[in-house]
XYZ file of C-alpha atoms in Angstrom:
675
model
C 147.213 92.947 57.682
C 146.730 92.743 61.432
C 143.451 91.188 62.477
C 141.048 93.059 64.705
C 141.058 91.768 68.283
C 138.209 89.474 69.093
C 136.014 89.758 72.140
C 137.896 86.905 73.785
C 141.076 88.822 73.353
C 139.507 91.872 74.912
C 138.459 89.898 77.982
C 141.328 87.458 78.621
C 140.296 86.817 82.210
C 136.966 85.392 81.018
C 138.357 83.509 78.032
C 138.262 79.948 79.475
C 134.818 80.336 80.916
C 132.772 82.622 78.658
C 132.681 81.443 75.031
C 129.729 83.735 74.385
C 132.176 86.682 74.289
C 132.760 85.860 70.630
C 129.451 87.593 69.902
C 130.232 90.693 71.980
C 132.283 92.498 69.367
C 131.930 90.572 66.107
C 128.413 90.749 64.686
C 127.565 89.166 61.327
C 125.185 90.669 58.862
C 121.541 89.642 59.480
C 121.503 88.146 55.994
C 124.230 85.682 56.994
C 123.158 85.053 60.555
C 119.494 84.427 59.768
C 118.955 83.228 56.182
C 115.416 83.491 54.884
C 113.802 81.934 51.814
C 113.062 85.393 50.427
C 116.666 86.477 51.029
C 118.816 83.515 50.008
C 122.428 83.549 51.112
C 124.683 84.394 48.200
C 127.983 82.694 47.572
C 129.926 85.923 48.101
C 131.284 85.951 51.672
C 130.177 88.800 53.874
C 132.811 90.226 56.186
C 132.142 90.559 59.882
C 131.436 94.011 61.237
C 133.640 95.289 64.075
C 131.381 97.095 66.539
C 132.540 99.511 69.230
C 132.989 97.791 72.546
C 130.160 99.598 74.411
C 127.713 99.051 71.545
C 128.558 95.353 71.237
C 128.181 94.929 74.991
C 124.813 96.701 74.942
C 123.587 94.430 72.143
C 124.331 91.227 73.997
C 122.986 92.708 77.242
C 119.663 93.442 75.584
C 119.541 89.987 74.009
C 120.323 88.208 77.276
C 117.837 90.369 79.235
C 115.104 89.570 76.721
C 115.946 85.872 76.969
C 115.820 86.059 80.775
C 112.322 87.561 80.665
C 111.104 84.570 78.685
C 113.165 81.863 80.411
C 113.264 82.668 84.127
C 110.048 82.633 86.197
C 111.142 85.672 88.294
C 113.647 87.589 86.156
C 113.454 90.916 88.053
C 116.961 90.534 89.490
C 118.559 90.001 86.095
C 116.480 92.435 84.067
C 117.032 95.192 86.628
C 120.774 94.496 86.658
C 120.849 94.479 82.855
C 119.010 97.824 82.684
C 121.479 99.312 85.167
C 124.385 97.988 83.117
C 122.897 99.474 79.931
C 122.567 102.851 81.613
C 126.069 102.484 83.033
C 127.559 101.977 79.552
C 126.217 105.295 78.319
C 129.190 107.224 79.740
C 132.540 106.275 81.256
C 132.976 106.288 85.003
C 135.485 105.386 87.674
C 135.918 101.689 88.515
C 133.741 100.524 91.370
C 135.161 98.354 94.161
C 132.428 96.571 96.142
C 133.155 95.314 99.655
C 130.689 92.830 101.142
C 130.556 91.330 104.611
C 128.370 91.137 107.683
C 128.947 92.945 110.975
C 131.087 90.157 112.429
C 133.382 89.833 109.420
C 134.971 93.261 109.950
C 134.188 94.466 106.417
C 133.356 97.967 107.722
C 136.687 98.129 109.523
C 138.491 97.116 106.331
C 136.893 100.021 104.451
C 137.653 102.385 107.317
C 141.291 101.323 107.396
C 141.616 101.698 103.605
C 140.154 105.212 103.549
C 141.703 106.519 106.771
C 144.356 109.212 106.383
C 146.624 109.121 109.444
C 148.465 112.267 108.356
C 145.312 114.355 108.119
C 144.065 116.311 111.075
C 140.592 116.851 109.589
C 138.393 115.603 112.403
C 135.194 116.309 110.449
C 136.296 113.974 107.683
C 137.305 111.313 110.181
C 133.971 111.562 111.978
C 132.110 111.272 108.665
C 134.135 108.158 107.825
C 133.902 106.375 111.154
C 130.290 107.413 111.786
C 128.978 106.697 108.307
C 126.721 103.913 109.643
C 125.405 105.728 112.701
C 122.228 106.998 111.041
C 121.599 104.238 108.504
C 118.075 103.335 107.566
C 116.539 99.956 108.104
C 117.025 97.864 106.153
C 120.459 99.303 105.368
C 121.374 100.333 101.861
C 124.618 99.995 99.916
C 126.798 103.039 100.517
C 128.807 104.571 97.674
C 131.998 106.328 98.834
C 133.709 108.637 96.315
C 136.561 111.116 96.449
C 135.799 114.802 96.884
C 137.618 117.738 98.418
C 134.502 118.635 100.359
C 132.898 116.176 102.748
C 129.176 115.521 102.160
C 126.738 112.762 102.982
C 123.401 111.615 101.522
C 121.268 108.596 102.176
C 123.204 106.315 99.795
C 126.507 108.135 99.188
C 129.427 109.620 101.045
C 131.903 112.081 99.530
C 135.154 112.760 101.318
C 138.835 113.365 100.792
C 140.640 110.017 101.003
C 144.173 109.627 99.586
C 143.642 106.028 98.533
C 140.464 106.883 96.611
C 142.318 109.644 94.781
C 145.356 107.493 94.035
C 143.444 104.384 92.919
C 140.798 106.544 91.156
C 137.999 104.223 92.245
C 134.633 104.373 93.974
C 134.053 102.110 96.954
C 130.614 100.487 97.216
C 130.076 99.213 100.727
C 127.443 96.448 100.620
C 126.009 95.526 104.029
C 124.418 92.203 104.871
C 121.102 92.165 102.947
C 118.938 89.450 101.529
C 120.792 87.465 98.904
C 119.074 89.044 95.878
C 119.645 92.634 96.997
C 123.259 91.898 97.838
C 123.789 90.183 94.500
C 122.136 93.038 92.625
C 124.475 95.555 94.250
C 127.607 93.432 93.745
C 126.862 92.859 90.053
C 127.395 96.581 89.406
C 130.962 96.462 90.739
C 134.114 96.091 88.656
C 136.051 94.521 91.520
C 134.279 92.445 94.170
C 135.767 91.899 97.623
C 133.980 89.287 99.739
C 135.106 89.569 103.359
C 134.986 86.690 105.812
C 136.716 86.101 109.132
C 139.130 83.496 110.447
C 136.480 81.985 112.727
C 133.656 81.136 110.327
C 135.528 81.084 107.022
C 132.895 80.090 104.415
C 130.139 79.335 106.924
C 129.197 83.010 107.068
C 125.590 83.507 105.890
C 125.269 83.994 102.108
C 129.032 83.971 101.615
C 129.096 80.505 100.027
C 126.421 81.443 97.477
C 128.208 84.684 96.589
C 131.538 82.891 96.266
C 129.988 80.469 93.759
C 128.556 83.392 91.804
C 131.741 85.494 91.650
C 134.286 82.686 91.487
C 134.841 83.414 87.779
C 134.364 87.172 87.930
C 137.083 88.944 85.908
C 138.193 90.782 89.062
C 137.124 89.319 92.401
C 138.777 88.667 95.723
C 138.006 86.579 98.791
C 139.453 88.434 101.757
C 140.151 86.571 104.980
C 140.016 89.107 107.788
C 141.883 87.922 110.888
C 139.571 89.606 113.358
C 140.924 87.575 116.280
C 144.405 86.357 117.092
C 144.588 82.576 116.925
C 147.236 79.924 117.331
C 147.301 79.302 113.584
C 149.503 81.235 111.221
C 148.391 83.286 108.216
C 149.623 80.529 105.932
C 147.508 77.949 107.812
C 144.393 80.135 107.590
C 144.917 80.678 103.865
C 145.374 76.922 103.341
C 142.178 76.179 105.267
C 140.268 78.773 103.253
C 141.612 77.309 100.014
C 140.504 73.814 101.051
C 137.001 75.033 101.873
C 136.889 76.981 98.615
C 137.823 73.883 96.604
C 135.202 71.788 98.396
C 132.626 74.486 97.699
C 133.425 74.929 94.008
C 134.246 71.291 93.250
C 131.947 68.999 95.271
C 132.696 65.293 95.326
C 131.177 63.122 92.580
C 130.329 66.261 90.604
C 131.747 67.149 87.216
C 132.467 70.874 86.936
C 133.612 72.205 83.565
C 133.756 75.935 84.407
C 137.528 75.943 84.597
C 139.689 77.137 87.481
C 138.290 80.072 89.470
C 139.692 83.540 88.832
C 138.932 84.687 92.387
C 142.030 85.716 94.331
C 142.535 84.968 98.032
C 143.966 87.678 100.251
C 144.555 88.033 103.969
C 144.362 91.147 106.117
C 143.679 92.127 109.683
C 141.383 95.064 110.286
C 142.104 94.875 114.016
C 145.847 95.284 113.476
C 145.282 98.026 110.908
C 143.035 100.130 113.152
C 145.360 99.632 116.099
C 148.290 100.793 113.967
C 146.360 103.895 112.870
C 145.441 104.745 116.439
C 149.057 104.362 117.558
C 150.292 106.552 114.730
C 147.667 109.183 115.419
C 148.473 109.245 119.121
C 152.150 109.501 118.351
C 151.592 112.518 116.106
C 149.233 114.304 118.491
C 151.183 113.861 121.760
C 154.488 115.307 122.892
C 156.380 112.142 123.575
C 160.109 111.804 124.049
C 162.006 110.823 120.998
C 162.695 107.339 122.339
C 159.022 106.721 123.132
C 158.027 108.157 119.773
C 160.469 105.853 118.046
C 159.127 102.869 119.988
C 155.550 103.812 119.085
C 156.451 104.181 115.434
C 158.114 100.781 115.535
C 154.940 99.265 116.975
C 152.959 101.090 114.272
C 155.131 99.663 111.538
C 154.957 96.162 112.986
C 151.162 96.243 113.257
C 150.812 97.880 109.854
C 152.877 95.142 108.260
C 150.958 92.472 110.182
C 147.675 93.881 108.930
C 148.740 93.499 105.251
C 146.474 96.459 104.500
C 148.925 98.305 102.279
C 149.391 95.132 100.213
C 145.633 94.748 99.934
C 145.244 98.372 98.816
C 147.895 97.877 96.153
C 146.296 94.645 94.898
C 142.845 96.204 94.626
C 144.159 99.267 92.806
C 146.032 97.064 90.339
C 143.043 94.767 89.787
C 140.763 97.502 88.449
C 143.178 98.722 85.779
C 143.046 97.300 82.209
C 145.434 94.369 82.014
C 145.567 93.650 78.278
C 148.902 94.798 76.830
C 147.495 95.824 73.430
C 144.577 97.764 74.886
C 144.962 101.507 74.846
C 144.748 103.170 78.203
C 142.266 105.636 76.726
C 139.657 102.903 76.312
C 137.573 104.005 79.261
C 134.837 101.420 78.636
C 136.985 98.352 79.043
C 136.346 97.829 82.748
C 132.643 98.612 82.452
C 132.306 96.264 79.481
C 134.105 93.469 81.319
C 131.721 93.894 84.248
C 128.730 93.862 81.898
C 130.152 90.791 80.163
C 130.265 88.974 83.478
C 126.654 90.006 84.099
C 125.750 88.484 80.737
C 127.456 85.236 81.751
C 125.428 85.102 84.975
C 122.195 85.875 83.123
C 122.890 83.121 80.616
C 123.791 80.751 83.445
C 120.519 81.589 85.217
C 118.655 81.003 81.938
C 120.392 77.671 81.471
C 119.526 76.588 85.019
C 115.932 77.721 84.559
C 115.625 75.883 81.237
C 117.083 72.735 82.800
C 114.568 72.988 85.631
C 111.802 73.525 83.087
C 112.919 70.404 81.231
C 112.883 68.497 84.520
C 109.350 69.754 85.150
C 108.326 68.503 81.711
C 109.801 65.085 82.465
C 108.023 65.070 85.824
C 104.658 65.909 84.246
C 105.172 63.272 81.539
C 105.952 60.759 84.278
C 102.750 61.774 86.087
C 100.772 61.213 82.900
C 102.321 57.763 82.420
C 101.611 56.788 86.030
C 98.028 58.022 85.738
C 97.475 56.107 82.518
C 98.959 52.972 84.043
C 96.780 53.291 87.133
C 93.561 53.836 85.182
C 94.432 50.982 82.822
C 94.952 48.667 85.791
C 91.623 49.802 87.253
C 89.974 49.105 83.909
C 91.443 45.606 83.741
C 90.416 44.813 87.305
C 86.921 46.115 86.660
C 86.694 44.177 83.419
C 87.796 41.024 85.240
C 85.049 41.588 87.828
C 82.452 41.822 85.065
C 83.656 38.957 82.944
C 84.807 36.615 85.700
C 88.204 36.253 84.002
C 91.287 36.575 86.206
C 93.135 39.837 85.448
C 96.343 39.439 83.449
C 99.744 40.102 84.908
C 101.119 43.652 84.980
C 103.295 42.984 81.953
C 100.251 42.277 79.777
C 98.182 45.299 80.700
C 96.187 46.776 77.852
C 92.799 46.531 76.285
C 91.159 43.196 75.630
C 91.908 43.424 71.892
C 95.546 44.327 72.574
C 95.813 41.182 74.713
C 94.278 39.046 71.946
C 91.152 38.183 73.962
C 88.159 37.421 71.704
C 85.655 37.874 74.510
C 83.999 34.468 73.950
C 83.313 32.055 76.775
C 83.115 34.534 79.626
C 82.909 32.518 82.858
C 80.327 34.867 84.345
C 78.012 34.431 81.345
C 78.798 30.740 80.945
C 77.887 30.068 84.553
C 74.607 31.912 84.214
C 73.787 30.163 80.930
C 74.535 26.767 82.480
C 72.207 27.546 85.370
C 69.381 28.715 83.071
C 69.875 25.734 80.770
C 69.655 23.381 83.708
C 66.386 24.961 84.827
C 64.898 24.836 81.329
C 66.146 21.294 80.779
C 64.413 20.049 83.900
C 61.142 21.521 82.610
C 61.533 19.894 79.203
C 62.557 16.595 80.754
C 59.927 16.396 83.491
C 56.929 18.322 82.198
C 57.150 18.250 78.400
C 57.781 14.578 77.648
C 56.329 12.959 74.534
C 53.672 11.151 76.469
C 52.712 14.435 78.143
C 52.137 15.767 74.665
C 49.782 12.860 74.012
C 47.810 13.868 77.094
C 47.095 17.272 75.621
C 50.125 19.202 76.917
C 51.160 20.203 73.439
C 49.390 23.556 73.655
C 51.226 24.309 76.907
C 54.749 23.948 75.466
C 55.074 27.626 74.489
C 53.529 28.949 77.711
C 55.611 26.723 79.984
C 58.928 27.525 78.279
C 58.031 31.190 78.014
C 57.397 31.353 81.748
C 60.720 29.635 82.423
C 62.644 32.026 80.182
C 60.932 35.178 81.424
C 61.315 34.272 85.078
C 64.810 32.823 85.031
C 66.833 33.574 81.889
C 69.685 35.992 82.786
C 68.035 37.263 85.967
C 70.970 36.431 88.211
C 73.326 37.880 85.614
C 71.323 41.101 85.629
C 71.672 41.361 89.401
C 75.426 40.856 89.193
C 75.749 43.441 86.432
C 73.712 46.012 88.358
C 75.861 45.361 91.424
C 79.106 45.639 89.467
C 77.892 48.845 87.823
C 78.155 50.397 91.266
C 81.892 49.671 91.157
C 81.998 51.148 87.668
C 80.411 54.381 88.908
C 82.747 54.526 91.900
C 85.802 53.921 89.724
C 84.622 56.566 87.292
C 84.267 59.118 90.064
C 87.769 58.280 91.268
C 89.179 58.631 87.744
C 87.354 61.946 87.376
C 88.866 63.211 90.628
C 92.353 62.015 89.631
C 91.929 63.622 86.197
C 91.142 66.949 87.838
C 94.133 66.524 90.122
C 96.334 65.671 87.132
C 95.603 68.894 85.227
C 95.545 71.177 88.286
C 98.604 73.407 88.562
C 99.285 76.723 90.295
C 98.387 79.782 88.200
C 102.092 80.614 87.891
C 102.915 77.206 86.410
C 103.455 76.983 82.629
C 101.229 73.887 82.648
C 98.252 75.795 84.062
C 95.605 75.775 81.318
C 92.140 77.236 81.956
C 91.041 75.972 78.548
C 91.928 72.383 79.451
C 90.269 72.762 82.848
C 87.099 74.008 81.135
C 87.057 71.131 78.633
C 87.565 68.630 81.435
C 84.790 70.233 83.497
C 82.382 69.941 80.556
C 83.301 66.278 80.133
C 82.795 65.655 83.842
C 79.415 67.336 83.632
C 78.410 64.952 80.850
C 79.637 62.018 82.930
C 77.646 63.331 85.880
C 74.520 63.316 83.756
C 75.301 59.749 82.741
C 75.670 58.785 86.392
C 72.314 60.336 87.310
C 69.629 57.757 88.200
C 66.610 60.065 88.075
C 65.923 59.661 84.380
C 65.985 57.001 83.039
C 65.322 54.621 85.959
C 68.771 53.077 85.424
C 71.940 54.897 84.379
C 72.691 54.819 80.684
C 75.775 52.633 81.022
C 73.831 50.102 83.160
C 70.996 49.951 80.617
C 73.546 49.430 77.854
C 75.094 46.512 79.737
C 71.668 44.935 80.378
C 70.458 45.411 76.818
C 72.184 42.277 75.423
C 70.378 40.104 77.990
C 67.004 41.556 77.029
C 67.791 41.174 73.344
C 68.854 37.541 73.658
C 65.887 36.750 75.917
C 63.520 38.242 73.328
C 65.293 36.191 70.679
C 64.525 32.972 72.588
C 60.947 34.043 73.203
C 60.297 35.091 69.616
C 62.243 32.392 67.754
C 63.256 29.278 69.662
C 60.126 28.762 71.762
C 57.639 29.285 68.849
C 59.704 26.867 66.760
C 59.644 24.264 69.558
C 55.938 24.781 70.071
C 55.118 24.438 66.378
C 57.249 21.290 66.107
C 55.442 19.753 69.068
C 52.066 20.485 67.508
C 53.208 19.165 64.132
C 54.577 15.974 65.664
C 51.340 15.298 67.534
C 49.325 15.879 64.385
C 51.572 13.497 62.409
C 51.279 10.900 65.174
C 47.502 11.128 64.974
C 47.596 10.779 61.189
C 49.915 7.783 61.364
C 47.671 6.122 63.933
C 44.476 6.719 61.965
C 46.092 5.723 58.677
C 47.619 2.514 59.948
C 44.472 1.508 61.812
C 42.213 2.407 58.874
C 44.421 0.536 56.413
C 44.387 -2.616 58.521
C 40.640 -2.389 59.013
C 40.060 -1.816 55.299
C 42.151 -4.838 54.423
C 40.149 -7.027 56.791
C 36.804 -5.703 55.502
C 37.792 -6.041 51.853
C 38.185 -9.753 52.338
C 41.880 -10.172 51.845
C 42.341 -13.760 52.757
C 45.473 -13.409 54.906
C 44.104 -10.363 56.764
C 42.105 -11.874 59.454
C 40.656 -9.962 62.351
C 43.613 -10.729 64.565
C 46.040 -9.727 61.825
C 44.202 -6.465 61.233
C 44.337 -5.620 64.931
C 48.042 -6.488 65.018
C 48.809 -4.383 61.941
C 46.960 -1.421 63.383
C 48.766 -1.770 66.704
C 52.089 -2.058 64.894
C 51.402 1.157 62.970
C 50.518 2.971 66.177
C 53.742 1.776 67.863
C 55.857 2.704 64.841
C 54.266 6.161 64.697
C 54.846 6.685 68.399
C 58.476 5.650 68.053
C 58.960 7.978 65.137
C 57.313 10.814 67.075
C 59.613 10.244 70.043
C 62.666 10.481 67.779
C 61.379 13.602 66.091
C 60.653 15.229 69.472
C 64.192 14.455 70.655
C 65.579 16.077 67.509
C 63.335 19.090 68.052
C 64.656 19.470 71.560
C 68.272 19.086 70.339
C 67.699 21.854 67.838
C 66.247 23.951 70.625
C 69.328 23.411 72.816
C 71.635 24.110 69.912
C 69.942 27.432 69.311
C 69.902 28.078 73.071
C 73.673 27.627 73.305
C 74.299 29.697 70.178
C 72.309 32.544 71.694
C 74.295 32.148 74.942
C 77.567 32.492 73.047
C 76.222 35.558 71.299
C 75.194 36.966 74.674
C 78.779 36.571 75.901
C 80.102 38.513 72.920
C 77.404 41.169 73.247
C 78.113 41.720 76.938
C 81.841 41.966 76.241
C 81.196 44.529 73.517
C 78.865 46.545 75.749
C 81.443 46.331 78.542
C 84.161 47.636 76.233
C 81.911 50.487 75.236
C 81.139 51.315 78.868
C 84.773 51.123 79.952
C 86.287 52.943 76.983
C 83.466 55.357 76.295
C 82.504 56.124 79.881
C 85.162 55.094 82.386
C 88.238 56.174 80.412
C 86.677 59.087 78.556
C 87.543 61.725 81.159
C 90.976 60.224 81.650
C 91.748 60.441 77.942
C 90.541 64.045 77.772
C 92.830 64.951 80.686
C 95.868 63.023 79.408
C 95.639 64.162 75.790
C 94.966 67.760 76.786
C 97.885 67.839 79.204
C 100.136 66.146 76.642
C 99.339 68.959 74.205
C 100.243 71.529 76.866
C 103.484 69.646 77.594
C 104.328 69.456 73.891
C 103.803 73.214 73.533
C 105.973 73.849 76.579
C 108.696 71.515 75.286
C 108.682 73.330 71.948
C 109.069 76.689 73.701
C 111.932 75.326 75.811
C 113.663 74.017 72.702
C 113.348 77.424 71.021
C 114.710 79.166 74.121
C 117.631 76.720 74.279
C 118.410 77.436 70.646
C 118.337 81.176 71.310
C 120.520 80.685 74.398
C 123.088 78.768 72.357
C 123.131 81.504 69.716
C 123.789 84.199 72.329
C 126.323 82.073 74.206
C 128.317 81.215 71.101
């Protein structure tokens, strides 16, 4: 049994470059193509369904147009072209030959020479042909030229009797120089595309390079070199130069191109020679010349006609629009239209692929922006933390939070320096004013008041000033991070990353931060009060615990000293009075004095121990203050400084993840259509 021809077989000219043609004709059952849990795929194979060529082409046109609407930011060019192609496939038509070129390329003269009938004496038809651009609108429109026995003209069409149109059975679409999208939209409707350039500019003509790239793999396209001026180079040299420029255009250096060899043909003609030959022939037919002069004129006509290569060009174009597959029936009127629509599908899918690649690049760019922003804010946090703690910031390779760097937060130089200064001030008071002999002079009741005054007036006061000053840097850094966060999530309304919801959430967070920064109520900002709270807590701890303990020990030591003195003196006196024979008066006085000295020495030792306990507690509280300030600083930096930044980064990352998921789904759909 002979197999049904595949879509690739139906479009051999596109076979190396358009693998998606496999889905043009052969369509699997939906049960096989898209299995669903409720409709499990059975083991029995399901045969492919052979669709009519126009219907299969319409299906893939609709699928690619729908994909373009969701993949390309401005898909009007492709959707409009797809809609025109769908309408075009509703009924068969003549092949369309599009001729494009600007005024200097001689494209109009090429069309005139192709459609001119030198044997006809119909001046009205000739005037309609040569004057077809006299009353064109601005900007000019593509002009459709079709065969008709009667000559007629509308705004966008011209009907006349032209032998070549009748013989080739084609419609000529003359595309003037327009903007690139309008020109491309008109050329995409043609079955055979002729891009005309001249032997002066070659591929430097405006828009010609872009159109050559687009139609290089068209199933029927031609790059026509019009020799508008006579030069010292030969036709072969001009064709070689055009081929070199074409290769450089399609295959740039250091660029891998896997589209296969171009199908575009290169032809050469001379509109100047062709029009001159027609004029000579017309003058020869209309004048009564001698036979020798007529023969000479006809010889010049033949020489110029051959030099113009116009008849060869007309034959090549006529042959290019006919079905070329040997097994294809000549009655298949939709073959040429389907091949043109298939090429349109390839360009739509290529535009989708380019757009999806650009979208992926945009995602990578936004992710890079997020990483840079996070790195910058983390560095600002580390620098700010180093300013607070007095610790040198780590190197760039060890950026991260304090816990990620393994820093316990103990022994902060800023706090240690302040504690050393306060300890020195308190130590001088204890050493100079609260000695043990000062206690004997009645200073014992002043211990609590003196130390309390020292602690209240001096403990942590310089540290408070530094913290309040550094909080100004914290507020400034926060404002900068807030501004950068807004800049990070700000995109044009047309951007897929534009999110009003994220902008609203960020604005609410910034409003909360603004309230935190306000100094009207309370007297100090919340984050400053939080950073100062550990100092107040530790100061109250000294005032309520250490100083009362020191005061009570001083009072207790003085009382014990008095008791020891009275007891020792009384015991010695009692022994002397009781008549103990070895306790004389001198001995009793000596024993009493010895007891007083021993009690004083004991009291001095106990007072030194009391002060050592005081300093031990003082230093323990200082270490706790260092940890408390580090914890409050972490809370201020993470909960206040980096809060807006995290809202912006996480919100934008969610938007990027959603966009990446959509791109992945569109890529999957593109691959299904393309294969």
